[in-house]
Amino acid sequence: MKEKLFISVRDDGVGTRLLSLLNAMYLADKFYDIKNMRFFWNDEIVLFNNYYINNNSRQFENCDIIGQSVGKVESIFNSNFIKKHYLENKYLYNTNMAYSNKYSYPNYTVDLLKIGFNKTYTFLLDQILNNKYIYIHHHNLSLQFYGIESNDRYKNKLKEMWAYIDFIPCLKQQILNANQKSSSLDKFIVIHIRSGDIIYNYSNARKFNLEGIYHATPLELAAAIMAKNKYDNIVIVGDDLTSTLMLKDMFNSNRIFHISDFRDNGLSNLELLIFDLIFMSNSSKIYGTHSALVILSSILGKNKIFQNSYSVFNEQYQYQYFKKYNTFFLQAHNSQKAFSLFHMYLLSSKNKDPYDVSIKYLKQALVYDLDNDKYRIHILHILLQNGKLDIVERYLKIILYYRKDIFLSTLFSVSWSGYVYLNIFSSFLDYSQKIYKIKYLYPNIFYIVNEVIKLNLFAVFLIKQHLSYKLGKRIMETKSILDIIKLPLDLKNIIDFHKKNQSISVGTKIEDCLDYNEALKFKEHLSYKLGKVLINAHRNWYKGGYIKLIFDIIKLKKEFQRKNKK
């Protein structure tokens, strides 16, 4: 294999694509030659079908929002750069492929995202030596592959690679403008506020549970950080121009600037992105999230200090600041208000408010974003956690009657991390085991339980449905004389109920479930094995099964004690 290509394969935002491009240059230069770097370029963002909407417009419901900056490859790179490094994506790869088991890669291809994280440099070297095409993403390679390079040296190398990228003249001009304009301002910090498709109701991405929640920044948190740094020069940067200008006006300080104070008028989305990127890189400190634009600007800057906005205050203080500043943004777009209220719900729960206080925030969020079933799902979740099954049943009945398909589509939505409401599925499953007559008294809860089971994600749950586990668990709970007296009747009731009320969906295979290996461990638990020997004793009672049961229990106890000593 004489030819070896290091290919940047991202097709989401421009910031992410540029990070991926720098990584491809870095690896090509480190192992072969920078001439071996290639990149794919999709004209549009490709992310999870209809969940991320390509919003190019600057106007959305009276809000000025900078949409996506992606365009044709000729709109960003010089023709010579394209000729040397652009590669036609003839296999139609997109950034979701690494998460798909159905996608077939070209021969001798390794996808660095597919192989995962916490790998060694030796492992990476082996992959590069044995493959022809190296698909490269935007992640920090010094953290993904331990030993490849120190984090500082790695980032310095990326900064060197940046100078190699040949942009078209209008973007070079914005780089020059940003350097000049930022130098006219004394030492300054940047507060970067990501909004866009994570918050606004033109995109279904806002329904993705907690995914993206800490990628965007609520206005209240930005206000608290600004107040904390009131003696510094502050430049506010963000894609939601209307909301960020509201922040500037709120403080009315000659130390607070908006990025639009420095930009020329009439710039394209792409020109704005490049200007903001370079301007931010010249700040002394950046507050932001792990937005690609923030990460890239911190790499390009000199000794840049980056602090995640969510790490500035602990959760107790965050909650206080949300309540303090929330009323300042009553004129913000409804999507912004709903986003902030969801954060207040999360903080309310973490600060151990009564559950009805937490639910109040979710209900208020629904007023501002009625189509967002995320808030309904979390209302159900918190009610389940507090044992309010009758209310859950009534609420689910209404939801499934009026918006069943839309609701289920959100509940079972999938992104790069898998099912986004995976943590909430467990709340429904827990109650299917605790309530004997769930199928009859709570048919709507039971319906959701069965829909969850069909996903083949919860082998541990299915193991707990086995009669062996149920019987063994009851035996293990025997602690007193009264428990012993009640035991025979309880075991009979468990057997009778098990025969009449099996909640496992037909066709569910434990071995296909996500947590199959963990489920196998449950079969080795003493409780499971106790139940199994009890069932065998009952089946063979006429052969002296119950006499043998005594010896089997003694044997199990000895095995269990021996394993615990190891």
Coordinates of C-alpha atoms in Angstrom, one line a residue:
M1 CA 0.0 0.0 0.0
K2 CA 2.2 2.9 -1.3
E3 CA -0.6 5.5 -1.1
K4 CA -1.8 6.4 2.4
L5 CA -4.3 9.2 2.9
F6 CA -5.3 11.0 6.1
I7 CA -8.8 12.2 5.4
S8 CA -10.8 14.9 7.3
V9 CA -14.4 13.5 7.2
R10 CA -16.6 15.9 9.3
D11 CA -19.7 17.3 7.6
D12 CA -21.3 19.3 10.4
G13 CA -20.4 22.9 11.3
V14 CA -17.4 24.8 9.8
G15 CA -15.6 25.0 13.1
T16 CA -15.8 21.3 13.6
R17 CA -14.6 20.7 10.0
L18 CA -11.6 23.0 10.5
L19 CA -10.6 21.2 13.6
S20 CA -10.9 17.9 11.8
L21 CA -8.8 19.4 8.9
L22 CA -6.1 20.4 11.3
N23 CA -6.0 16.9 12.8
A24 CA -5.7 15.4 9.4
M25 CA -2.8 17.7 8.6
Y26 CA -1.2 16.9 12.0
L27 CA -1.3 13.1 11.5
A28 CA -0.2 13.3 7.8
D29 CA 2.7 15.5 8.7
K30 CA 3.7 13.4 11.8
F31 CA 3.6 10.0 10.0
Y32 CA 4.1 10.7 6.3
D33 CA 3.8 14.1 4.6
I34 CA 1.3 16.9 4.7
K35 CA 0.8 16.1 1.0
N36 CA -1.0 13.0 2.1
M37 CA -3.8 15.0 3.8
R38 CA -7.2 15.0 2.1
F39 CA -10.7 16.3 3.1
F40 CA -14.3 15.6 2.2
W41 CA -16.6 18.6 2.0
N42 CA -20.4 18.4 2.0
D43 CA -22.3 21.5 0.9
E44 CA -24.7 21.1 3.8
I45 CA -24.7 20.0 7.4
V46 CA -25.6 16.3 7.7
L47 CA -26.8 15.5 11.2
F48 CA -29.4 12.9 12.2
N49 CA -32.0 13.5 9.5
N50 CA -34.6 16.1 10.4
Y51 CA -33.3 16.8 13.9
Y52 CA -30.8 19.5 12.9
I53 CA -32.2 22.0 10.4
N54 CA -30.0 23.9 8.0
N55 CA -31.0 27.4 8.9
N56 CA -29.1 29.9 6.6
S57 CA -31.4 32.8 7.3
R58 CA -30.4 35.7 9.5
Q59 CA -34.0 36.3 10.5
F60 CA -36.2 33.9 12.6
E61 CA -39.4 35.3 14.1
N62 CA -38.0 38.8 14.6
C63 CA -34.7 37.4 15.9
D64 CA -31.4 38.0 14.2
I65 CA -29.6 34.6 14.3
I66 CA -26.5 33.7 12.4
G67 CA -27.3 30.4 10.8
Q68 CA -25.0 27.8 9.4
S69 CA -21.9 28.9 7.5
V70 CA -21.4 25.9 5.3
G71 CA -21.3 26.3 1.6
K72 CA -19.5 24.9 -1.4
V73 CA -15.8 24.1 -1.0
E74 CA -14.9 26.9 -3.4
S75 CA -16.5 29.4 -0.9
I76 CA -13.8 28.8 1.7
F77 CA -10.6 27.5 0.2
N78 CA -8.3 28.7 -2.6
S79 CA -8.4 26.7 -5.8
N80 CA -4.8 25.5 -5.4
F81 CA -5.5 24.1 -1.9
I82 CA -8.6 22.4 -3.2
K83 CA -6.6 20.8 -6.1
K84 CA -4.0 19.5 -3.7
H85 CA -6.2 18.2 -0.9
Y86 CA -9.9 18.0 -1.7
L87 CA -11.2 14.4 -2.2
E88 CA -14.5 13.5 -3.7
N89 CA -16.7 11.6 -1.2
K90 CA -17.6 8.8 -3.6
Y91 CA -18.6 6.5 -0.7
L92 CA -21.1 9.1 0.6
Y93 CA -19.6 8.9 4.0
N94 CA -21.1 11.3 6.7
T95 CA -20.3 11.8 10.3
N96 CA -23.1 9.5 11.4
M97 CA -21.4 6.5 9.8
A98 CA -19.1 5.9 12.7
Y99 CA -22.1 5.1 14.8
S100 CA -23.8 2.8 12.3
N101 CA -23.2 -0.9 12.3
K102 CA -24.7 -1.1 8.9
Y103 CA -22.2 1.1 7.0
S104 CA -19.5 -0.7 5.0
Y105 CA -16.2 1.1 4.8
P106 CA -13.9 0.9 1.8
N107 CA -11.2 -1.7 2.1
Y108 CA -8.2 -0.8 4.4
T109 CA -10.1 2.0 6.1
V110 CA -9.9 2.9 9.8
D111 CA -12.3 5.5 11.3
L112 CA -10.6 7.1 14.4
L113 CA -14.1 7.8 15.9
K114 CA -15.2 4.2 15.4
I115 CA -12.2 2.8 17.3
G116 CA -13.1 4.9 20.3
F117 CA -11.2 6.8 23.0
N118 CA -8.6 6.1 25.8
K119 CA -6.4 4.3 23.3
T120 CA -2.6 4.3 23.3
Y121 CA -0.2 5.8 20.8
T122 CA 1.0 2.3 20.0
F123 CA -2.5 1.3 19.1
L124 CA -2.9 4.3 16.8
L125 CA 0.4 3.5 15.1
D126 CA -0.7 0.0 14.4
Q127 CA -4.0 1.2 12.9
I128 CA -2.2 3.7 10.6
L129 CA 0.4 1.1 9.5
N130 CA -2.2 -1.5 8.5
N131 CA -4.7 0.8 6.7
K132 CA -4.7 2.9 3.6
Y133 CA -7.4 5.4 4.5
I134 CA -7.4 7.1 7.9
Y135 CA -10.8 8.8 8.6
I136 CA -10.1 11.7 11.0
H137 CA -12.5 13.7 13.3
H138 CA -12.2 16.9 15.4
H139 CA -11.4 15.4 18.8
N140 CA -8.3 16.2 20.8
L141 CA -5.9 13.5 19.6
S142 CA -3.5 14.0 22.6
L143 CA -6.3 12.9 24.9
Q144 CA -7.7 10.2 22.6
F145 CA -4.3 8.5 22.1
Y146 CA -2.2 8.6 25.2
G147 CA 1.5 9.1 24.4
I148 CA 1.2 10.6 20.9
E149 CA 2.2 14.1 22.2
S150 CA 1.7 16.3 25.2
N151 CA -1.5 18.4 25.1
D152 CA 0.5 21.7 24.8
R153 CA 2.8 20.4 22.0
Y154 CA -0.2 18.9 20.1
K155 CA -2.1 22.2 20.2
N156 CA 1.1 24.2 19.2
K157 CA 1.4 21.8 16.2
L158 CA -2.2 22.5 15.2
K159 CA -1.6 26.2 15.4
E160 CA 1.4 25.8 13.0
M161 CA -0.9 23.8 10.6
W162 CA -3.4 26.7 10.6
A163 CA -1.0 28.8 8.6
Y164 CA -0.9 26.2 5.9
I165 CA -4.7 26.5 5.2
D166 CA -5.2 28.7 2.1
F167 CA -8.5 30.5 2.4
I168 CA -10.1 32.6 -0.4
P169 CA -9.2 36.3 -0.4
C170 CA -12.4 37.6 1.4
L171 CA -11.7 35.3 4.3
K172 CA -8.1 36.3 4.5
Q173 CA -9.3 39.9 4.7
Q174 CA -11.5 39.0 7.7
I175 CA -8.5 37.4 9.4
L176 CA -6.6 40.6 8.9
N177 CA -9.5 42.8 10.0
A178 CA -10.1 40.7 13.2
N179 CA -6.4 41.0 14.2
Q180 CA -6.4 44.8 13.6
K181 CA -9.8 45.4 15.4
S182 CA -8.9 43.3 18.4
S183 CA -5.5 45.0 18.8
S184 CA -7.3 48.3 19.2
L185 CA -8.9 47.1 22.4
D186 CA -7.0 46.8 25.6
K187 CA -6.7 43.4 27.3
F188 CA -10.2 41.8 27.1
I189 CA -12.1 38.6 27.8
V190 CA -14.7 36.9 25.7
I191 CA -18.0 35.4 26.7
H192 CA -19.1 33.1 24.0
I193 CA -22.9 32.3 24.0
R194 CA -23.9 29.4 21.7
S195 CA -27.6 29.2 20.8
G196 CA -29.0 28.3 17.4
D197 CA -30.3 24.9 16.7
I198 CA -29.9 23.6 20.3
I199 CA -32.4 26.2 21.6
Y200 CA -34.6 27.5 18.8
N201 CA -37.8 25.8 17.7
Y202 CA -36.8 25.8 14.0
S203 CA -34.8 22.6 14.9
N204 CA -35.8 19.4 16.6
A205 CA -32.4 19.1 18.2
R206 CA -33.8 21.0 21.2
K207 CA -35.9 17.9 22.0
F208 CA -32.7 15.7 22.5
N209 CA -33.0 15.4 26.3
L210 CA -29.8 16.6 27.9
E211 CA -27.8 16.3 24.7
G212 CA -26.6 19.8 23.7
I213 CA -28.0 21.3 26.9
Y214 CA -24.5 22.1 28.2
H215 CA -23.3 23.0 24.7
A216 CA -25.4 26.1 24.6
T217 CA -25.3 28.9 27.2
P218 CA -28.4 30.3 28.9
L219 CA -28.6 34.1 29.1
E220 CA -28.8 34.1 32.9
L221 CA -25.6 32.2 33.3
A222 CA -23.8 34.6 30.8
A223 CA -25.2 37.5 32.9
A224 CA -23.8 36.1 36.1
I225 CA -20.3 35.6 34.5
M226 CA -20.4 39.2 33.2
A227 CA -21.2 40.5 36.7
K228 CA -18.4 38.5 38.1
N229 CA -15.9 40.1 35.6
K230 CA -17.4 43.6 35.7
Y231 CA -13.9 45.3 36.0
D232 CA -12.7 43.7 32.8
N233 CA -13.2 44.6 29.2
I234 CA -15.8 42.1 28.0
V235 CA -16.7 41.2 24.4
I236 CA -19.9 39.2 23.9
V237 CA -19.9 36.8 21.0
G238 CA -22.7 34.6 19.9
D239 CA -24.9 33.4 17.0
D240 CA -28.1 34.9 18.5
L241 CA -27.4 38.6 17.9
T242 CA -30.7 39.7 19.3
S243 CA -30.3 38.0 22.7
T244 CA -26.6 38.9 23.0
L245 CA -27.3 42.6 22.3
M246 CA -29.9 42.4 25.0
L247 CA -27.2 41.2 27.4
K248 CA -25.0 44.2 26.5
D249 CA -27.8 46.7 27.0
M250 CA -28.8 45.1 30.3
F251 CA -25.4 46.1 31.9
N252 CA -25.0 49.4 30.1
S253 CA -21.3 49.6 30.8
N254 CA -18.5 51.2 28.8
R255 CA -16.4 48.1 29.5
I256 CA -18.9 45.7 27.8
F257 CA -18.8 45.4 24.0
H258 CA -20.6 43.3 21.4
I259 CA -18.7 41.6 18.7
S260 CA -20.9 43.5 16.1
D261 CA -19.3 46.7 17.4
F262 CA -16.1 45.6 15.6
R263 CA -17.4 43.9 12.5
D264 CA -18.0 45.5 9.1
N265 CA -21.5 45.5 7.8
G266 CA -22.8 43.2 5.1
L267 CA -20.6 40.2 5.9
S268 CA -21.7 36.6 4.9
N269 CA -22.2 34.0 7.6
L270 CA -18.9 32.5 6.8
E271 CA -17.1 35.8 6.9
L272 CA -18.7 36.4 10.3
L273 CA -17.5 33.1 11.6
I274 CA -13.9 33.6 10.5
F275 CA -13.9 37.2 12.0
D276 CA -15.3 36.0 15.3
L277 CA -12.8 33.1 15.4
I278 CA -9.7 35.2 15.0
F279 CA -11.0 38.0 17.3
M280 CA -11.7 35.6 20.1
S281 CA -8.3 34.0 19.7
N282 CA -6.7 37.4 20.6
S283 CA -8.5 37.6 24.0
S284 CA -6.9 36.9 27.3
K285 CA -9.6 34.5 28.4
I286 CA -12.6 32.8 26.9
Y287 CA -15.7 31.7 28.8
G288 CA -17.7 29.3 26.7
T289 CA -18.7 25.7 26.2
H290 CA -17.1 23.0 24.1
S291 CA -18.3 24.6 20.9
A292 CA -15.9 24.0 18.1
L293 CA -15.5 27.7 17.5
V294 CA -14.4 28.2 21.1
I295 CA -12.0 25.2 21.1
L296 CA -10.4 26.3 17.8
S297 CA -10.0 29.9 19.0
S298 CA -8.3 28.8 22.2
I299 CA -5.9 26.7 20.1
L300 CA -5.0 29.6 17.8
G301 CA -4.5 32.1 20.6
K302 CA -1.4 32.9 22.6
N303 CA -1.5 31.1 26.0
K304 CA -5.2 31.2 25.9
I305 CA -7.2 30.6 29.1
F306 CA -10.4 28.8 28.5
Q307 CA -13.0 28.2 31.2
N308 CA -16.3 26.3 30.7
S309 CA -19.2 28.6 31.6
Y310 CA -20.8 25.8 33.6
S311 CA -17.8 25.4 35.8
V312 CA -17.6 29.1 37.0
F313 CA -20.2 28.6 39.7
N314 CA -21.4 25.5 41.6
E315 CA -24.9 24.3 41.1
Q316 CA -26.2 26.1 44.2
Y317 CA -24.9 29.5 43.0
Q318 CA -26.0 28.8 39.5
Y319 CA -29.6 28.2 40.7
Q320 CA -29.5 31.5 42.7
Y321 CA -28.3 33.4 39.6
F322 CA -30.9 31.9 37.4
K323 CA -33.6 33.1 39.8
K324 CA -31.9 36.5 40.1
Y325 CA -31.6 37.2 36.4
N326 CA -34.5 35.3 34.8
T327 CA -36.9 38.2 35.0
F328 CA -34.4 40.4 33.0
F329 CA -35.1 38.4 29.9
L330 CA -38.9 38.5 29.6
Q331 CA -38.5 40.1 26.2
A332 CA -36.3 37.3 24.9
H333 CA -37.6 34.8 22.3
N334 CA -39.8 32.1 23.7
S335 CA -37.2 29.4 22.8
Q336 CA -34.6 31.2 24.9
K337 CA -37.0 31.4 27.9
A338 CA -38.0 27.7 27.6
F339 CA -34.3 26.7 27.4
S340 CA -33.6 28.7 30.6
L341 CA -36.6 27.2 32.4
F342 CA -35.3 23.7 31.6
H343 CA -32.0 24.5 33.2
M344 CA -33.9 25.8 36.2
Y345 CA -35.7 22.5 36.4
L346 CA -32.4 20.6 36.4
L347 CA -30.9 22.9 39.0
S348 CA -34.1 22.7 41.1
S349 CA -33.8 18.9 41.1
K350 CA -30.1 18.9 42.0
N351 CA -30.7 21.4 44.8
K352 CA -33.4 19.1 46.2
D353 CA -36.4 21.3 45.8
P354 CA -39.8 19.7 46.3
Y355 CA -40.8 17.8 43.2
D356 CA -43.7 20.1 42.5
V357 CA -41.4 23.1 42.3
S358 CA -39.3 21.3 39.7
I359 CA -42.4 20.4 37.7
K360 CA -43.5 24.0 37.8
Y361 CA -40.5 25.0 35.6
L362 CA -41.3 22.3 33.1
K363 CA -44.9 23.4 32.8
Q364 CA -43.7 27.0 32.3
A365 CA -41.3 25.8 29.6
L366 CA -44.2 24.1 27.8
V367 CA -46.1 27.4 27.7
Y368 CA -43.2 28.8 25.6
D369 CA -42.5 25.7 23.6
L370 CA -45.7 23.6 23.4
D371 CA -44.5 21.2 20.8
N372 CA -41.4 20.1 22.8
D373 CA -42.3 16.7 24.3
K374 CA -39.0 16.8 26.2
Y375 CA -40.7 18.7 28.9
R376 CA -43.6 16.2 29.0
I377 CA -41.2 13.3 29.3
H378 CA -39.4 14.9 32.2
I379 CA -42.7 15.7 34.0
L380 CA -43.5 12.0 33.7
H381 CA -40.0 11.1 34.9
I382 CA -40.1 13.2 38.0
L383 CA -43.7 12.0 38.8
L384 CA -42.5 8.4 38.5
Q385 CA -39.6 9.0 40.7
N386 CA -42.0 10.3 43.4
G387 CA -44.4 7.4 43.0
K388 CA -47.3 9.4 41.5
L389 CA -48.5 6.6 39.3
D390 CA -52.1 7.6 39.1
I391 CA -51.1 11.1 37.8
V392 CA -48.6 9.5 35.4
E393 CA -51.3 7.2 34.0
R394 CA -53.8 10.1 33.5
Y395 CA -51.2 12.4 31.9
L396 CA -50.0 9.6 29.6
K397 CA -53.6 8.9 28.6
I398 CA -54.0 12.5 27.4
I399 CA -50.6 12.6 25.7
L400 CA -51.1 9.3 23.8
Y401 CA -54.6 10.4 22.7
Y402 CA -53.6 13.7 21.3
R403 CA -50.0 13.4 20.1
K404 CA -49.0 9.7 20.3
D405 CA -46.8 9.5 17.2
I406 CA -45.0 12.8 17.8
F407 CA -44.5 12.0 21.5
L408 CA -43.1 8.5 20.8
S409 CA -40.9 9.8 18.1
T410 CA -39.3 12.1 20.6
L411 CA -39.1 9.6 23.4
F412 CA -37.4 7.0 21.2
S413 CA -35.2 9.5 19.3
V414 CA -31.6 8.5 18.5
S415 CA -28.4 10.5 18.1
W416 CA -24.7 9.8 18.2
S417 CA -24.9 8.7 21.8
G418 CA -27.8 6.3 21.1
Y419 CA -31.3 6.6 22.6
V420 CA -31.2 10.1 24.1
Y421 CA -33.8 9.2 26.8
L422 CA -32.1 6.0 27.9
N423 CA -31.8 7.2 31.5
I424 CA -35.6 7.8 31.7
F425 CA -36.5 4.4 30.2
S426 CA -35.4 2.9 33.5
S427 CA -38.0 4.9 35.5
F428 CA -40.8 3.1 33.6
L429 CA -39.1 -0.3 33.9
D430 CA -38.6 0.0 37.6
Y431 CA -42.3 0.3 38.2
S432 CA -43.2 -2.6 36.0
Q433 CA -41.5 -4.8 38.6
K434 CA -42.9 -3.1 41.7
I435 CA -46.6 -3.1 40.8
Y436 CA -48.3 -6.4 40.3
K437 CA -51.4 -5.2 38.4
I438 CA -49.7 -2.6 36.3
K439 CA -51.1 -4.1 33.1
Y440 CA -54.7 -3.7 34.3
L441 CA -54.6 -0.6 36.5
Y442 CA -52.0 1.3 34.5
P443 CA -52.4 0.3 30.8
N444 CA -50.7 3.4 29.4
I445 CA -47.7 3.0 31.6
F446 CA -47.6 -0.7 30.7
Y447 CA -47.8 0.3 27.0
I448 CA -44.6 2.5 27.3
V449 CA -42.9 -0.3 29.3
N450 CA -43.5 -2.8 26.5
E451 CA -42.3 -0.3 23.9
V452 CA -39.1 0.2 25.9
I453 CA -38.6 -3.6 26.2
K454 CA -38.9 -4.0 22.5
L455 CA -35.7 -1.9 22.0
N456 CA -33.6 -4.8 23.4
L457 CA -31.6 -2.5 25.5
F458 CA -32.2 -3.9 29.0
A459 CA -31.0 -7.5 29.5
V460 CA -30.6 -6.9 33.3
F461 CA -34.3 -5.9 33.5
L462 CA -35.3 -9.0 31.5
I463 CA -33.2 -11.3 33.8
K464 CA -35.1 -9.8 36.7
Q465 CA -38.3 -10.9 35.1
H466 CA -37.2 -14.5 35.3
L467 CA -39.0 -16.6 37.9
S468 CA -35.6 -17.8 39.2
Y469 CA -34.7 -14.2 40.1
K470 CA -38.0 -13.3 41.7
L471 CA -38.1 -16.4 43.9
G472 CA -34.4 -16.1 44.9
K473 CA -34.9 -12.4 45.7
R474 CA -37.8 -13.2 48.0
I475 CA -35.8 -15.9 49.8
M476 CA -32.8 -13.5 50.2
E477 CA -35.2 -11.0 51.9
T478 CA -36.1 -13.5 54.6
K479 CA -34.7 -12.0 57.8
S480 CA -37.0 -12.8 60.6
I481 CA -39.2 -15.6 62.0
L482 CA -42.3 -13.9 60.5
D483 CA -40.6 -13.8 57.1
I484 CA -40.0 -17.5 57.3
I485 CA -43.6 -18.2 58.2
K486 CA -44.9 -16.0 55.3
L487 CA -42.3 -17.4 52.8
P488 CA -44.2 -20.4 51.4
L489 CA -47.3 -18.4 50.7
D490 CA -45.3 -15.5 49.2
L491 CA -43.4 -17.9 46.9
K492 CA -46.7 -19.4 45.8
N493 CA -48.1 -15.9 45.0
I494 CA -45.0 -15.0 43.0
I495 CA -45.3 -18.2 40.9
D496 CA -49.0 -17.7 40.3
F497 CA -48.5 -14.0 39.3
H498 CA -45.6 -14.9 37.1
K499 CA -47.7 -17.4 35.1
K500 CA -50.5 -14.9 34.6
N501 CA -48.6 -11.6 34.1
Q502 CA -45.5 -11.9 31.9
S503 CA -44.6 -8.4 30.7
I504 CA -41.7 -9.5 28.4
S505 CA -42.4 -8.7 24.8
V506 CA -42.5 -11.7 22.4
G507 CA -39.3 -12.1 20.5
T508 CA -37.1 -10.2 23.0
K509 CA -33.6 -11.8 23.0
I510 CA -31.4 -11.1 26.0
E511 CA -28.3 -11.8 24.1
D512 CA -29.1 -9.0 21.7
C513 CA -29.4 -6.4 24.5
L514 CA -27.0 -3.6 25.1
D515 CA -26.2 -4.8 28.7
Y516 CA -26.0 -8.5 27.9
N517 CA -22.7 -9.0 29.6
E518 CA -23.9 -7.3 32.8
A519 CA -27.0 -9.5 32.7
L520 CA -24.9 -12.6 32.6
K521 CA -23.4 -11.5 35.9
F522 CA -26.9 -11.4 37.4
K523 CA -27.3 -15.1 36.6
E524 CA -24.3 -15.8 38.9
H525 CA -25.9 -13.9 41.8
L526 CA -26.8 -16.1 44.8
S527 CA -30.4 -14.9 44.6
Y528 CA -30.8 -16.1 41.0
K529 CA -29.2 -19.5 41.7
L530 CA -31.4 -20.0 44.8
G531 CA -34.5 -19.4 42.7
K532 CA -33.2 -21.8 40.1
V533 CA -32.6 -24.7 42.5
L534 CA -36.0 -24.1 44.1
I535 CA -37.7 -24.4 40.6
N536 CA -35.8 -27.6 39.9
A537 CA -36.8 -29.0 43.3
H538 CA -40.4 -28.2 42.6
R539 CA -40.3 -29.8 39.2
N540 CA -38.7 -33.0 40.7
W541 CA -40.7 -33.2 43.9
Y542 CA -41.7 -36.8 43.3
K543 CA -38.0 -37.7 43.0
G544 CA -37.1 -36.2 46.3
G545 CA -36.5 -32.8 44.9
Y546 CA -37.2 -30.9 48.1
I547 CA -34.8 -33.2 50.0
K548 CA -32.1 -32.5 47.4
L549 CA -32.9 -28.8 47.7
I550 CA -31.4 -28.6 51.2
F551 CA -28.1 -30.0 50.0
D552 CA -28.1 -27.7 46.9
I553 CA -28.6 -24.6 49.1
I554 CA -25.7 -25.7 51.3
K555 CA -23.6 -26.2 48.2
L556 CA -24.5 -22.8 46.8
K557 CA -23.7 -21.1 50.1
K558 CA -20.3 -22.7 50.2
E559 CA -19.6 -21.6 46.6
F560 CA -20.7 -18.1 47.3
Q561 CA -18.5 -17.8 50.4
R562 CA -15.5 -19.2 48.5
K563 CA -15.9 -16.7 45.7
N564 CA -16.2 -13.8 48.1
K565 CA -12.9 -14.8 49.8
K566 CA -11.0 -14.6 46.5

